Short mmCIF file of C-alpha atoms and ligand atoms in Angstrom, two decimals:
data_model
loop_
_atom_site.label_atom_id
_atom_site.label_comp_id
_atom_site.label_asym_id
_atom_site.label_seq_id
_atom_site.Cartn_x
_atom_site.Cartn_y
_atom_site.Cartn_z
CA MET A 214 -14.26 13.79 -22.20
CA VAL A 215 -11.30 13.24 -19.82
CA GLU A 216 -10.57 16.98 -19.94
CA LYS A 217 -14.20 17.78 -18.97
CA LEU A 218 -14.04 15.34 -16.05
CA ARG A 219 -10.78 16.88 -14.86
CA GLU A 220 -12.28 20.38 -14.98
CA ARG A 221 -15.35 19.20 -13.07
CA ILE A 222 -13.16 17.57 -10.41
CA ALA A 223 -11.12 20.77 -10.03
CA ALA A 224 -14.31 22.82 -9.56
CA LEU A 225 -15.82 20.35 -7.10
CA LYS A 226 -12.63 20.21 -5.05
CA LYS A 227 -12.84 23.99 -4.53
CA GLU A 228 -16.54 23.94 -3.80
CA ARG A 229 -16.23 21.12 -1.27
CA ASN A 230 -12.87 22.13 0.22
CA ALA A 231 -11.59 18.69 -0.72
CA VAL A 232 -8.19 17.15 -1.35
CA ILE A 233 -7.54 14.01 -3.37
CA LEU A 234 -5.03 11.44 -2.09
CA ALA A 235 -4.17 8.54 -4.42
CA HIS A 236 -2.02 5.43 -4.34
CA TYR A 237 0.45 4.68 -7.15
CA TYR A 238 -1.60 1.62 -8.14
CA THR A 239 -4.65 3.62 -9.24
CA LEU A 240 -5.32 4.33 -12.94
CA PRO A 241 -2.92 6.85 -14.56
CA GLU A 242 -5.73 9.38 -15.15
CA VAL A 243 -6.69 9.13 -11.45
CA GLN A 244 -3.06 9.61 -10.42
CA ALA A 245 -3.05 12.72 -12.63
CA VAL A 246 -5.86 14.44 -10.66
CA ALA A 247 -4.40 13.62 -7.25
CA ASP A 248 -3.14 16.45 -5.04
CA PHE A 249 -0.90 13.94 -3.39
CA LEU A 250 0.30 10.63 -4.78
CA GLY A 251 2.08 8.19 -2.54
CA ASP A 252 2.69 4.72 -1.19
CA SER A 253 0.92 3.45 1.91
CA LEU A 254 3.26 5.11 4.40
CA ALA A 255 3.41 8.50 2.68
CA LEU A 256 -0.38 8.56 2.33
CA SER A 257 -0.91 7.80 6.03
CA ILE A 258 1.47 10.58 7.00
CA LYS A 259 -0.05 13.03 4.53
CA ALA A 260 -3.63 12.31 5.66
CA GLN A 261 -2.96 13.72 9.10
CA THR A 262 -1.56 17.03 7.86
CA VAL A 263 -3.98 18.09 5.11
CA GLU A 264 -5.82 21.34 5.73
CA GLU A 265 -8.95 20.65 3.69
CA GLN A 266 -12.05 19.46 5.52
CA VAL A 267 -12.76 16.69 3.04
CA ILE A 268 -10.38 13.90 1.96
CA LEU A 269 -11.30 11.92 -1.11
CA PHE A 270 -9.26 8.72 -1.02
CA ALA A 271 -8.49 7.16 -4.38
CA GLY A 272 -7.41 3.72 -3.29
CA VAL A 273 -8.76 0.63 -1.59
CA HIS A 274 -10.97 0.56 1.49
CA PHE A 275 -8.33 0.08 4.20
CA MET A 276 -6.44 3.17 2.98
CA ALA A 277 -9.48 5.44 3.33
CA GLU A 278 -10.18 3.87 6.72
CA THR A 279 -6.62 4.70 7.82
CA ALA A 280 -7.18 8.33 6.84
CA LYS A 281 -10.41 8.43 8.87
CA VAL A 282 -8.70 6.83 11.87
CA LEU A 283 -6.11 9.62 11.81
CA CYS A 284 -8.54 12.45 11.00
CA PRO A 285 -11.84 11.66 12.75
CA GLU A 286 -12.98 15.27 12.48
CA LYS A 287 -12.72 15.24 8.66
CA ARG A 288 -15.06 13.73 6.13
CA VAL A 289 -13.29 10.91 4.28
CA LEU A 290 -14.93 9.97 1.00
CA ILE A 291 -14.26 6.73 -0.84
CA PRO A 292 -15.39 6.57 -4.47
CA CYS A 293 -15.49 2.74 -4.42
CA PRO A 294 -16.19 1.28 -0.99
CA GLU A 295 -16.29 -2.14 -2.64
CA ALA A 296 -12.58 -1.80 -3.56
CA GLY A 297 -11.10 -4.29 -1.12
CA CYS A 298 -7.66 -5.80 -0.62
CA SER A 299 -6.98 -9.53 -0.71
CA LEU A 300 -4.27 -9.09 1.91
CA ALA A 301 -6.56 -7.26 4.36
CA GLU A 302 -9.26 -9.87 3.69
CA SER A 303 -6.82 -12.69 4.45
CA CYS A 304 -6.91 -11.61 8.11
CA PRO A 305 -10.47 -11.63 9.53
CA VAL A 306 -10.87 -10.07 12.99
CA ALA A 307 -12.43 -13.04 14.84
CA GLU A 308 -9.81 -15.52 13.60
CA PHE A 309 -6.99 -13.12 14.32
CA ALA A 310 -8.28 -12.42 17.85
CA ALA A 311 -8.28 -16.20 18.52
CA PHE A 312 -4.75 -16.50 17.08
CA LYS A 313 -3.53 -13.60 19.22
CA ALA A 314 -5.03 -15.19 22.35
CA LYS A 315 -2.68 -18.15 21.85
CA TYR A 316 0.35 -15.84 22.25
CA PRO A 317 -0.50 -13.65 25.26
CA ASP A 318 3.05 -12.34 25.76
CA HIS A 319 3.61 -11.43 22.09
CA LYS A 320 3.35 -7.89 20.76
CA VAL A 321 1.50 -7.46 17.49
CA VAL A 322 3.05 -5.76 14.45
CA SER A 323 0.55 -5.39 11.59
CA TYR A 324 1.02 -4.16 8.10
CA VAL A 325 -1.35 -1.22 7.40
CA ASN A 326 -3.03 -3.40 4.76
CA THR A 327 -5.55 -4.52 7.39
CA THR A 328 -9.04 -3.54 8.47
CA VAL A 329 -9.55 -1.09 11.30
CA GLY A 330 -10.59 -4.05 13.50
CA ILE A 331 -7.15 -5.67 13.08
CA LYS A 332 -5.40 -2.36 13.71
CA ALA A 333 -7.34 -2.12 16.97
CA LEU A 334 -5.78 -5.46 18.01
CA THR A 335 -2.29 -4.26 17.00
CA ASP A 336 0.47 -2.68 19.09
CA ILE A 337 2.27 -1.06 16.20
CA CYS A 338 1.51 -0.87 12.49
CA CYS A 339 4.06 -0.89 9.70
CA THR A 340 4.13 -0.52 5.93
CA SER A 341 6.55 -2.06 3.46
CA SER A 342 8.56 1.22 3.72
CA ASN A 343 9.25 0.96 7.42
CA ALA A 344 8.63 -2.68 8.47
CA LEU A 345 12.33 -3.22 9.15
CA GLN A 346 12.67 -0.11 11.36
CA VAL A 347 9.43 -0.95 13.18
CA VAL A 348 10.57 -4.50 14.01
CA GLN A 349 14.06 -3.28 14.94
CA SER A 350 12.53 -0.69 17.31
CA ILE A 351 11.16 -3.52 19.48
CA PRO A 352 13.60 -5.13 21.98
CA GLU A 353 15.02 -8.35 20.56
CA ASP A 354 13.80 -10.47 23.45
CA GLN A 355 10.19 -9.36 22.94
CA PRO A 356 8.28 -12.07 21.02
CA LEU A 357 6.19 -10.80 18.12
CA ILE A 358 3.20 -11.68 15.97
CA PHE A 359 3.60 -10.29 12.45
CA ALA A 360 0.41 -9.96 10.39
CA PRO A 361 -1.02 -10.35 7.85
CA ASP A 362 1.56 -10.75 5.05
CA ARG A 363 3.65 -13.93 5.39
CA ASN A 364 5.94 -12.82 2.54
CA LEU A 365 6.80 -9.43 4.05
CA GLY A 366 7.05 -11.12 7.47
CA SER A 367 9.51 -13.76 6.32
CA TYR A 368 11.52 -11.14 4.42
CA ILE A 369 11.85 -9.08 7.63
CA GLN A 370 12.68 -12.22 9.59
CA LYS A 371 15.47 -12.94 7.11
CA LEU A 372 16.85 -9.38 7.35
CA THR A 373 16.75 -9.24 11.15
CA GLY A 374 17.52 -12.90 11.92
CA ARG A 375 14.68 -12.65 14.44
CA LYS A 376 13.49 -16.08 15.60
CA ASN A 377 10.75 -15.07 18.05
CA MET A 378 8.35 -13.85 15.37
CA VAL A 379 5.15 -15.76 14.58
CA LEU A 380 3.66 -15.04 11.14
CA TRP A 381 0.00 -14.82 10.22
CA ASP A 382 -0.52 -16.80 7.01
CA GLY A 383 -1.89 -14.09 4.70
CA ALA A 384 -0.84 -12.77 1.31
CA CYS A 385 -1.60 -10.27 -1.44
CA LEU A 386 -3.01 -12.23 -4.38
CA VAL A 387 -1.55 -9.72 -6.85
CA HIS A 388 2.05 -9.89 -5.62
CA GLU A 389 1.92 -13.66 -4.98
CA ARG A 390 1.28 -14.27 -8.67
CA PHE A 391 4.58 -13.01 -10.08
CA SER A 392 6.34 -15.80 -11.89
CA LEU A 393 9.84 -16.86 -10.88
CA ALA A 394 10.47 -18.44 -14.31
CA GLY A 395 9.15 -15.27 -16.01
CA VAL A 396 11.48 -13.01 -14.02
CA GLN A 397 14.45 -15.31 -14.69
CA ALA A 398 13.66 -15.32 -18.43
CA LEU A 399 13.59 -11.49 -18.47
CA LYS A 400 16.93 -11.41 -16.64
CA ARG A 401 18.44 -13.59 -19.39
CA GLN A 402 16.88 -11.37 -22.07
CA TYR A 403 18.06 -8.11 -20.43
CA PRO A 404 21.30 -9.00 -18.61
CA GLN A 405 22.10 -5.32 -17.91
CA ALA A 406 18.74 -4.66 -16.26
CA ARG A 407 18.26 -4.20 -12.52
CA VAL A 408 15.46 -6.21 -10.94
CA ILE A 409 13.25 -4.37 -8.44
CA VAL A 410 10.82 -6.44 -6.37
CA HIS A 411 8.14 -5.63 -3.80
CA PRO A 412 8.58 -7.69 -0.59
CA GLU A 413 4.92 -8.80 -0.80
CA CYS A 414 6.14 -11.19 -3.54
CA ARG A 415 7.10 -14.81 -2.77
CA ALA A 416 10.55 -15.32 -1.21
CA GLU A 417 12.00 -17.07 -4.28
CA VAL A 418 11.00 -14.08 -6.44
CA VAL A 419 12.40 -11.57 -3.91
CA ALA A 420 15.65 -13.59 -4.04
CA GLU A 421 16.05 -12.53 -7.70
CA ALA A 422 16.05 -8.81 -6.75
CA ASP A 423 18.86 -6.30 -7.03
CA PHE A 424 16.61 -4.17 -4.85
CA ALA A 425 13.58 -5.09 -2.74
CA GLY A 426 11.45 -2.36 -1.20
CA SER A 427 8.19 -0.46 -1.01
CA THR A 428 6.66 1.39 -3.93
CA ALA A 429 8.28 4.70 -2.90
CA ALA A 430 11.64 3.06 -2.24
CA MET A 431 11.58 1.50 -5.72
CA LEU A 432 11.01 4.92 -7.29
CA THR A 433 13.95 6.37 -5.39
CA TYR A 434 16.18 3.39 -6.24
CA CYS A 435 15.49 3.77 -9.98
CA GLU A 436 16.10 7.53 -9.83
CA GLN A 437 19.43 7.06 -8.09
CA SER A 438 20.62 4.05 -10.08
CA GLU A 439 23.02 4.51 -13.00
CA ALA A 440 21.23 1.64 -14.78
CA ASP A 441 18.82 2.49 -17.58
CA THR A 442 16.70 -0.68 -17.72
CA PHE A 443 14.64 -2.15 -14.88
CA ILE A 444 12.54 -5.29 -14.54
CA VAL A 445 9.65 -4.20 -12.33
CA VAL A 446 8.17 -6.93 -10.13
CA THR A 447 5.21 -5.24 -8.50
CA GLU A 448 1.76 -3.94 -9.38
CA ALA A 449 2.01 -2.38 -12.84
CA GLY A 450 0.33 0.91 -11.81
CA ILE A 451 3.74 2.13 -10.63
CA LEU A 452 4.94 2.22 -14.26
CA ALA A 453 3.04 5.47 -14.90
CA GLU A 454 5.04 7.30 -12.22
CA LEU A 455 8.35 5.59 -13.13
CA GLU A 456 7.96 6.62 -16.77
CA LYS A 457 6.84 10.14 -15.87
CA ARG A 458 9.82 10.73 -13.58
CA MET A 459 12.38 8.95 -15.79
CA PRO A 460 11.30 9.19 -19.45
CA GLN A 461 14.83 8.30 -20.59
CA LYS A 462 14.85 4.96 -18.74
CA HIS A 463 13.25 1.67 -19.76
CA PHE A 464 10.87 -0.23 -17.45
CA ILE A 465 9.72 -3.78 -18.14
CA ALA A 466 6.70 -5.14 -16.26
CA ALA A 467 7.37 -8.66 -14.95
CA PRO A 468 4.93 -11.41 -15.90
CA THR A 469 2.68 -13.32 -13.55
CA ILE A 470 2.09 -17.06 -13.68
CA GLU A 471 -0.92 -16.43 -15.91
CA GLY A 472 0.93 -14.05 -18.26
CA ASN A 473 0.84 -10.28 -18.11
CA GLU A 474 -1.89 -7.64 -18.13
CA PRO A 475 -4.27 -7.53 -16.31
CA CYS A 476 -2.86 -10.16 -13.92
CA ASN A 477 -0.06 -7.88 -12.72
CA MET A 478 -2.62 -5.28 -11.70
CA CYS A 479 -4.70 -4.87 -8.57
CA GLN A 480 -8.21 -4.80 -10.02
CA ASP A 481 -9.60 -3.24 -6.84
CA MET A 482 -7.33 -0.21 -7.25
CA LYS A 483 -8.54 0.15 -10.85
CA LEU A 484 -12.18 0.45 -9.75
CA VAL A 485 -11.60 4.13 -8.97
CA THR A 486 -12.40 6.16 -12.09
CA LEU A 487 -12.70 9.88 -12.84
CA GLU A 488 -16.48 9.45 -13.23
CA LYS A 489 -16.70 7.88 -9.76
CA ILE A 490 -14.64 10.71 -8.27
CA VAL A 491 -17.01 13.31 -9.77
CA GLU A 492 -20.07 11.44 -8.52
CA THR A 493 -18.61 11.06 -5.02
CA LEU A 494 -17.74 14.74 -4.72
CA GLU A 495 -21.16 15.73 -6.02
CA LYS A 496 -23.03 13.53 -3.57
CA MET A 497 -20.44 13.82 -0.77
CA SER A 498 -20.90 10.07 -0.42
CA PRO A 499 -19.93 7.24 0.11
CA GLU A 500 -18.16 8.24 3.28
CA ILE A 501 -16.12 6.26 5.85
CA GLU A 502 -17.72 6.00 9.27
CA LEU A 503 -16.11 4.14 12.16
CA ASP A 504 -17.04 2.97 15.61
CA GLU A 505 -15.27 5.45 17.92
CA GLU A 506 -13.82 2.91 20.38
CA THR A 507 -12.33 0.79 17.54
CA ARG A 508 -11.04 3.92 15.84
CA ARG A 509 -9.33 5.13 18.99
CA ARG A 510 -7.53 1.79 19.52
CA ALA A 511 -6.52 1.62 15.86
CA GLU A 512 -5.21 5.18 16.01
CA ARG A 513 -2.77 4.24 18.78
CA SER A 514 -1.17 1.52 16.62
CA ILE A 515 -0.85 3.81 13.58
CA ARG A 516 0.55 6.70 15.67
CA ASN A 517 3.08 4.30 17.25
CA MET A 518 4.27 3.59 13.70
CA ILE A 519 4.40 7.22 12.59
CA ALA A 520 6.41 8.11 15.72
CA ILE A 521 9.16 5.71 14.60
CA LYS A 522 9.52 7.01 11.05
P1 13P B 811 3.26 0.08 -0.41
O1 13P B 811 2.36 1.19 -0.79
O2 13P B 811 3.65 0.14 1.04
O3 13P B 811 4.41 -0.11 -1.31
O4 13P B 811 2.38 -1.28 -0.49
C1 13P B 811 2.00 -1.79 -1.71
C2 13P B 811 0.62 -2.24 -1.70
O5 13P B 811 0.33 -3.35 -2.04
C3 13P B 811 -0.38 -1.29 -1.29
O6 13P B 811 -1.58 -1.90 -1.25
FE1 SF4 B 812 -4.11 -5.24 -1.44
FE2 SF4 B 812 -2.35 -6.40 -3.01
FE3 SF4 B 812 -4.12 -4.69 -4.05
FE4 SF4 B 812 -2.13 -3.80 -2.47
S1 SF4 B 812 -1.91 -4.77 -4.47
S2 SF4 B 812 -4.28 -3.24 -2.37
S3 SF4 B 812 -1.93 -5.49 -1.02
S4 SF4 B 812 -4.58 -6.67 -3.10
#
């Protein structure tokens, strides 16, 4: 069955001149059919250089939107338009516009996990891979609004010592749920293990990390580390790629406050299935469509980010 779906996807990709981009948090079988697998930053960069006329985005809605912002002339298909992101949803446009109006001399740095409407109100986007470089690229005396992730924002504030940074109070409900007591118990059980944590987690959990960084940075850290056991404090979809790249190493998924699976997974990312990919390529729908003025303003903030990388 899976083999048949894979063959059908391969045939449809040729027929439609399509490429599949997928985030590391999608299902392992979806990751396996991707032409390019990446974290948020790598996927944004890749989207603007693909040659195919059609991009099928296996991920959540804001990721496909970002691809469309960067490639307005291409068709960007999204197998599950209902796949949202709690972090993007924690920052509605009208409320954010009112918040921004209170700080007229602040520049806005927004995480790419936002809707196109928020990106249009942003001066420069960032991802968890480059948030530090983005903030450091802005003169120290320039006050900033950082949105929408308060955890990533306070982590960057701590690293830079920057005081003039106002944080929007948003969060990712998946990363917020990792349990401090659970991580500490695993550390006692595996004293040789290295702890890797995504900075979308709460500050007290990030404080337990040997390494904190984006999905791609975690992969690189594990590859370069001499350690052979890692406690992984992020969305469990990354385990497929960690285990594929390093079959000799041991990866332990950290528990959430409710326990483990499926709470350490982003259910929205798991909505994308092979069946849905086939159906989307067959129908060439659903497709991302954007208001041109909003797209153009959002593009500026994403391109400002890519220029820094
Ligand atoms: P990165 O892909 O930047 O690591 O972000 C993780 C995430 O939560 C994506 O939605
Ligand atoms: Fe959004 Fe969190 Fe899911 Fe990433 S893991 S897509 S930030 S809800």
